mmCIF file of C-alpha atoms in Angstrom:
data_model
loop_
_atom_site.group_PDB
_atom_site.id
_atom_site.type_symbol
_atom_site.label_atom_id
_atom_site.label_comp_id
_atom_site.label_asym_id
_atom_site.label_seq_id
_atom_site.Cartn_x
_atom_site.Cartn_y
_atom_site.Cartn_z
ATOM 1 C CA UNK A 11 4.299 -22.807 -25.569
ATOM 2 C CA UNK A 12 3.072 -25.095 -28.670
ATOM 3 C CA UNK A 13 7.248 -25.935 -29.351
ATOM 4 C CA UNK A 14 10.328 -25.105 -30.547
ATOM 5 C CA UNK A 15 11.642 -24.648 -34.366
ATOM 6 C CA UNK A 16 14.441 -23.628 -36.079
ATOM 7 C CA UNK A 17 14.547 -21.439 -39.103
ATOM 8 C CA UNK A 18 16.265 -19.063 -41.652
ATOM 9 C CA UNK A 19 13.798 -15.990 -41.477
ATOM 10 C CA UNK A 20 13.579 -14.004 -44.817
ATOM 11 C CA UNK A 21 15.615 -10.759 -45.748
ATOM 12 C CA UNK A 22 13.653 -8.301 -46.447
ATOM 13 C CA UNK A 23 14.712 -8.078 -49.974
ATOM 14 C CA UNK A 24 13.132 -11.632 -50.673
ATOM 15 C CA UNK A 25 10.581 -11.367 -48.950
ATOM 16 C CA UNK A 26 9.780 -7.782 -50.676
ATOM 17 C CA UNK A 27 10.504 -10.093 -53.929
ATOM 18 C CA UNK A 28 8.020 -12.387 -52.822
ATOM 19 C CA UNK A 29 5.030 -9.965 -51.729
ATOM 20 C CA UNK A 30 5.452 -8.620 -55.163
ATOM 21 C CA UNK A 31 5.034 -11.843 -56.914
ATOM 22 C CA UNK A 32 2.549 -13.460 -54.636
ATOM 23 C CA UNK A 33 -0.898 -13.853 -56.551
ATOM 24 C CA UNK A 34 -4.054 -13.018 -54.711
ATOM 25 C CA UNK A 35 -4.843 -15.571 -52.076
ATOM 26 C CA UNK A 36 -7.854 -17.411 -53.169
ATOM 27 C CA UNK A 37 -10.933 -17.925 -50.954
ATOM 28 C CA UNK A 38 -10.651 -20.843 -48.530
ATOM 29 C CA UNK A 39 -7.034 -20.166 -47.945
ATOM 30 C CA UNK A 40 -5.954 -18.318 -45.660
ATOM 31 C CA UNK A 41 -2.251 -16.283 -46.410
ATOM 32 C CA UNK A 42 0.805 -16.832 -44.129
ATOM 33 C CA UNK A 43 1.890 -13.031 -42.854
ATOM 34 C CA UNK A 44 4.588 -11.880 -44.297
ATOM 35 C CA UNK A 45 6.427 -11.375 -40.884
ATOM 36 C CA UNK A 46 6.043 -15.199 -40.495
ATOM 37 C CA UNK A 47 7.639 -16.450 -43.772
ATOM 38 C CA UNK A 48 10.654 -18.562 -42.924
ATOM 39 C CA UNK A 49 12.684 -21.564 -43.791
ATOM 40 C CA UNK A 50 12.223 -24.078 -41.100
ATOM 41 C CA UNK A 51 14.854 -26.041 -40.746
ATOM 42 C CA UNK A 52 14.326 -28.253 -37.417
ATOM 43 C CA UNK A 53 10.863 -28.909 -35.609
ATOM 44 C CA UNK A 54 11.710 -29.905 -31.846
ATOM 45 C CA UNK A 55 7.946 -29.909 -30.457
ATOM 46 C CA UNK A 56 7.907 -29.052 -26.779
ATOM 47 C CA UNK A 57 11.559 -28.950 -25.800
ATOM 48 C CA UNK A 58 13.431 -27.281 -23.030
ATOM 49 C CA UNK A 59 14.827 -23.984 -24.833
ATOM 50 C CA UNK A 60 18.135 -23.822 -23.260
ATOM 51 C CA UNK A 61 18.650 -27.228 -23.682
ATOM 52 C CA UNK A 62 17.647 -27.212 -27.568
ATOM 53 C CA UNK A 63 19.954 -23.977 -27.850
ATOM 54 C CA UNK A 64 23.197 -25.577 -25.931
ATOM 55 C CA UNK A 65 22.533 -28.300 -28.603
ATOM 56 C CA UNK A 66 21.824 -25.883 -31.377
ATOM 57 C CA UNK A 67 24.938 -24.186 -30.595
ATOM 58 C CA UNK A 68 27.224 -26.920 -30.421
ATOM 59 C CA UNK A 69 26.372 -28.581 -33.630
ATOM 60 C CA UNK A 70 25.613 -25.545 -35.979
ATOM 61 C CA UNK A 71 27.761 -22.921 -34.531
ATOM 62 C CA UNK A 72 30.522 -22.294 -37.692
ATOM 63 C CA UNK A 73 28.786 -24.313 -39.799
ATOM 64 C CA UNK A 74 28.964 -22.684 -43.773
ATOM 65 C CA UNK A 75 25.634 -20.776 -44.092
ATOM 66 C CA UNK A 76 24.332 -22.159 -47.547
ATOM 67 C CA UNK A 77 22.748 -20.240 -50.279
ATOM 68 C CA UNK A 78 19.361 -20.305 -51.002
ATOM 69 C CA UNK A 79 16.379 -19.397 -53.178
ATOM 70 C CA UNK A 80 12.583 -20.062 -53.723
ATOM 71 C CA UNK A 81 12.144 -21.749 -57.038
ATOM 72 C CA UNK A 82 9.308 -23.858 -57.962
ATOM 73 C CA UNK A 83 6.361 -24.268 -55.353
ATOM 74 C CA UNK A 84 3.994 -27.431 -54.205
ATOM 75 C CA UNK A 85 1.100 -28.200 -51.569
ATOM 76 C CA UNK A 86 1.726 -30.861 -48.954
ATOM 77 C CA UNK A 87 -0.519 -31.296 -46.130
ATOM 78 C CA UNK A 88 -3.004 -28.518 -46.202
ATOM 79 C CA UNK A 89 -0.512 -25.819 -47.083
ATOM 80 C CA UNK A 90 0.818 -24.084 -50.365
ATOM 81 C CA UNK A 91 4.177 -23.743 -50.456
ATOM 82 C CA UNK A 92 7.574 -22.255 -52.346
ATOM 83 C CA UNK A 93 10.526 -24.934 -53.063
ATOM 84 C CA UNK A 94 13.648 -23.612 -51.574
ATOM 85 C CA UNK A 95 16.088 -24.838 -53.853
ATOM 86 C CA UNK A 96 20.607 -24.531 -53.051
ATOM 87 C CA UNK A 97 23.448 -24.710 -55.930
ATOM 88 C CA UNK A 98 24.803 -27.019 -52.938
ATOM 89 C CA UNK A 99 22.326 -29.374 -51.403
ATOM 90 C CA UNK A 100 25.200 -30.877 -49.665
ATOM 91 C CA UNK A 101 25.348 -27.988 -47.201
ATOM 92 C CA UNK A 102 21.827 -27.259 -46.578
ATOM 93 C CA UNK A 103 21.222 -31.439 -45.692
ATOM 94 C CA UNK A 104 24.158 -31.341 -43.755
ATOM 95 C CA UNK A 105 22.868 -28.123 -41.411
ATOM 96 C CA UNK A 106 19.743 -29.383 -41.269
ATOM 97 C CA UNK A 107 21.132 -32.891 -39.890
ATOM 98 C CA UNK A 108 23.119 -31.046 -37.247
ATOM 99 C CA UNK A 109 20.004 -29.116 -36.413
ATOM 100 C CA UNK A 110 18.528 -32.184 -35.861
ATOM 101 C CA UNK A 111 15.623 -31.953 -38.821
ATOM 102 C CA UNK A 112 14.159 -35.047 -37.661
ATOM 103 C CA UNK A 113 13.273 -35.088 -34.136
ATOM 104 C CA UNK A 114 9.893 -33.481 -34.651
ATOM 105 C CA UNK A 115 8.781 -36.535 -36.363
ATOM 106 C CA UNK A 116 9.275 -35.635 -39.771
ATOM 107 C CA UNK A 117 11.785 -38.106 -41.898
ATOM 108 C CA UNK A 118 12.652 -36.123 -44.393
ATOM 109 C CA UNK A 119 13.968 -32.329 -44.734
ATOM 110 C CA UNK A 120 12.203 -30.548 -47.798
ATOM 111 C CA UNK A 121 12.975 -26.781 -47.237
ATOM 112 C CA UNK A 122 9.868 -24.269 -48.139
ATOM 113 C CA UNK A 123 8.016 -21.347 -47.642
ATOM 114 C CA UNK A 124 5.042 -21.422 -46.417
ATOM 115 C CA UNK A 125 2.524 -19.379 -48.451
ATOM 116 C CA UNK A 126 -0.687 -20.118 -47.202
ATOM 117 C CA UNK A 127 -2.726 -22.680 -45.333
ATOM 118 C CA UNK A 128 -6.665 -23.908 -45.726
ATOM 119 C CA UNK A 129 -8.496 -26.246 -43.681
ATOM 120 C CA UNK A 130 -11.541 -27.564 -45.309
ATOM 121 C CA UNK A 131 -10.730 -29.691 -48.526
ATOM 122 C CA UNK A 132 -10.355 -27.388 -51.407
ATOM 123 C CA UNK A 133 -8.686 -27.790 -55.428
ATOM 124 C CA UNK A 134 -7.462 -23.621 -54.437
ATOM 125 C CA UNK A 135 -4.223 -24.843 -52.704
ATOM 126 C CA UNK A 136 -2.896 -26.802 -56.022
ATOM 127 C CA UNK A 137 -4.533 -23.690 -57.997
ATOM 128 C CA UNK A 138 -2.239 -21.517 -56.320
ATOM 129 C CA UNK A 139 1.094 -23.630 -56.515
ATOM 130 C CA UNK A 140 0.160 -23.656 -60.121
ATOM 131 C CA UNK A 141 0.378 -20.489 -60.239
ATOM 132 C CA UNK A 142 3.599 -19.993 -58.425
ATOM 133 C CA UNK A 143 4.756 -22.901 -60.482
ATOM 134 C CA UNK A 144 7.973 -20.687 -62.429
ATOM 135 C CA UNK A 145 8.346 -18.112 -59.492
ATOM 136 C CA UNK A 146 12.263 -18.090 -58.589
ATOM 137 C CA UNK A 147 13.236 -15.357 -56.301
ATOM 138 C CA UNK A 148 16.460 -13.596 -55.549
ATOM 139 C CA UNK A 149 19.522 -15.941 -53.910
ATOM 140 C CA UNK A 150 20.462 -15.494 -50.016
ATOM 141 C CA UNK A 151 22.544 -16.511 -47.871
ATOM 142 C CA UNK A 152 21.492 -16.315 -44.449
ATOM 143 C CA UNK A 153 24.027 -15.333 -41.522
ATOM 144 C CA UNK A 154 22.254 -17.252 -38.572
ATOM 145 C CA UNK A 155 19.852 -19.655 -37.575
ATOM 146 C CA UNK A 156 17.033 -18.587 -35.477
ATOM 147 C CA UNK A 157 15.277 -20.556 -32.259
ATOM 148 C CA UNK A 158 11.955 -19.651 -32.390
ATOM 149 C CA UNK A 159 9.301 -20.201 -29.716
ATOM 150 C CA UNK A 160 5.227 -21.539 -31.548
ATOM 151 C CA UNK A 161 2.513 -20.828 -30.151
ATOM 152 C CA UNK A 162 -1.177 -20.301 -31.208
ATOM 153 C CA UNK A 163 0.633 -19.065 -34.975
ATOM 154 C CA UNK A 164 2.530 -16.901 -32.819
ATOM 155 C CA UNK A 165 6.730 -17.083 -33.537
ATOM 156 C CA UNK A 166 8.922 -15.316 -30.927
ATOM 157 C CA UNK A 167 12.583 -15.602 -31.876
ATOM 158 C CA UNK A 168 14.737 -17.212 -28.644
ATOM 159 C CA UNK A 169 18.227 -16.817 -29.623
ATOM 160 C CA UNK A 170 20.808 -16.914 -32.736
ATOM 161 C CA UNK A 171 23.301 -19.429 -33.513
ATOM 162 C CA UNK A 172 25.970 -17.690 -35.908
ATOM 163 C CA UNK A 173 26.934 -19.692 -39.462
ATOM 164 C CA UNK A 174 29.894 -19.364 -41.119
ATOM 165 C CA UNK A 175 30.016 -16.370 -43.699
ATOM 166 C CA UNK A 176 30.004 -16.505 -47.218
ATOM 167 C CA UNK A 177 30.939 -13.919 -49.504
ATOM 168 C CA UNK A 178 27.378 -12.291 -50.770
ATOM 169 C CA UNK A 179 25.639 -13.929 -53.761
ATOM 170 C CA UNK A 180 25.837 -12.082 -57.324
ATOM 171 C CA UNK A 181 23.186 -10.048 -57.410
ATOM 172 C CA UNK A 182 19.602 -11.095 -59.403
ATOM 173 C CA UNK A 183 16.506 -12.710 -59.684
#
């Protein structure tokens, strides 16, 4: 097992959202599957599962899920990537601190989809974000947040930590 990760997975509504709005790929990069998309909020590297879920459980169990929606996009790393943005940043920063965002290393939480990945040095990945520049899809608001086991671009989901419901968003893109 490459580690452990926490995420919102998509709906299928956004995600069907998504795949329609998606440009073409362009050469070099290679696309995420759709079956991968996700919301990652905390990277825990190679942690002991049950351990990481006890912990999972005890700090995000009940917490309010927030809503959420891709809006805007951006390339970091080698990746291309959709914004996820919240009418309450509050609540997504304060899930993502109970999650414990930043024990994989990474200092700050920026929430995203990723959209697709390249690894020789290529202008495509900024292309594409420019592209997906004024894409905003639908609002969600996910029920739980999923443990998933990484390995070799491989996700197997480990268990789900329950939030605390919302009423649904209003409908709309």
């Amino acid at each position: 097992m490459s580690g452990l990760f926490s995420a919102f997975p998509l709906p299928d509504p956004v995600a069907d959202h998504l795949s329609a709005h998606l440009p073409p790929i362009p050469p070099g990069l290679r696309a995420t599957p759709r079956e991968l998309w996700h919301v990652t909020v905390g990277y825990y590297g190679a942690d002991d599962p049950d351990r990481r879920l006890a912990r999972l459980t005890d700090r995000v169990s009940g917490l309010p899920a927030p809503r959420l929606r891709m809006s805007g996009s951006g390339t970091f790393a080698a990746v291309c990537l959709l914004k996820v943005a919240t009418p309450d940043p509050v609540d997504l920063r304060r899930l993502a601190e109970a999650a414990d965002f930043a024990e994989g290393g990474h200092p700050d939480y920026t929430p995203h989809v990723t959209v697709a990945r390249w690894s020789t040095p290529t202008t495509r990945g900024a292309e594409m974000a420019a592209e997906l520049r004024g894409y905003r899809g639908p609002e969600w608001v996910p029920d739980e947040l999923v443990l998933y086991a990484s390995d070799r671009g491989s996700y197997t989901p480990l268990a789900r930590v329950p939030l605390l419901a919302r009423s649904a968003p209003g409908a709309g893109c």
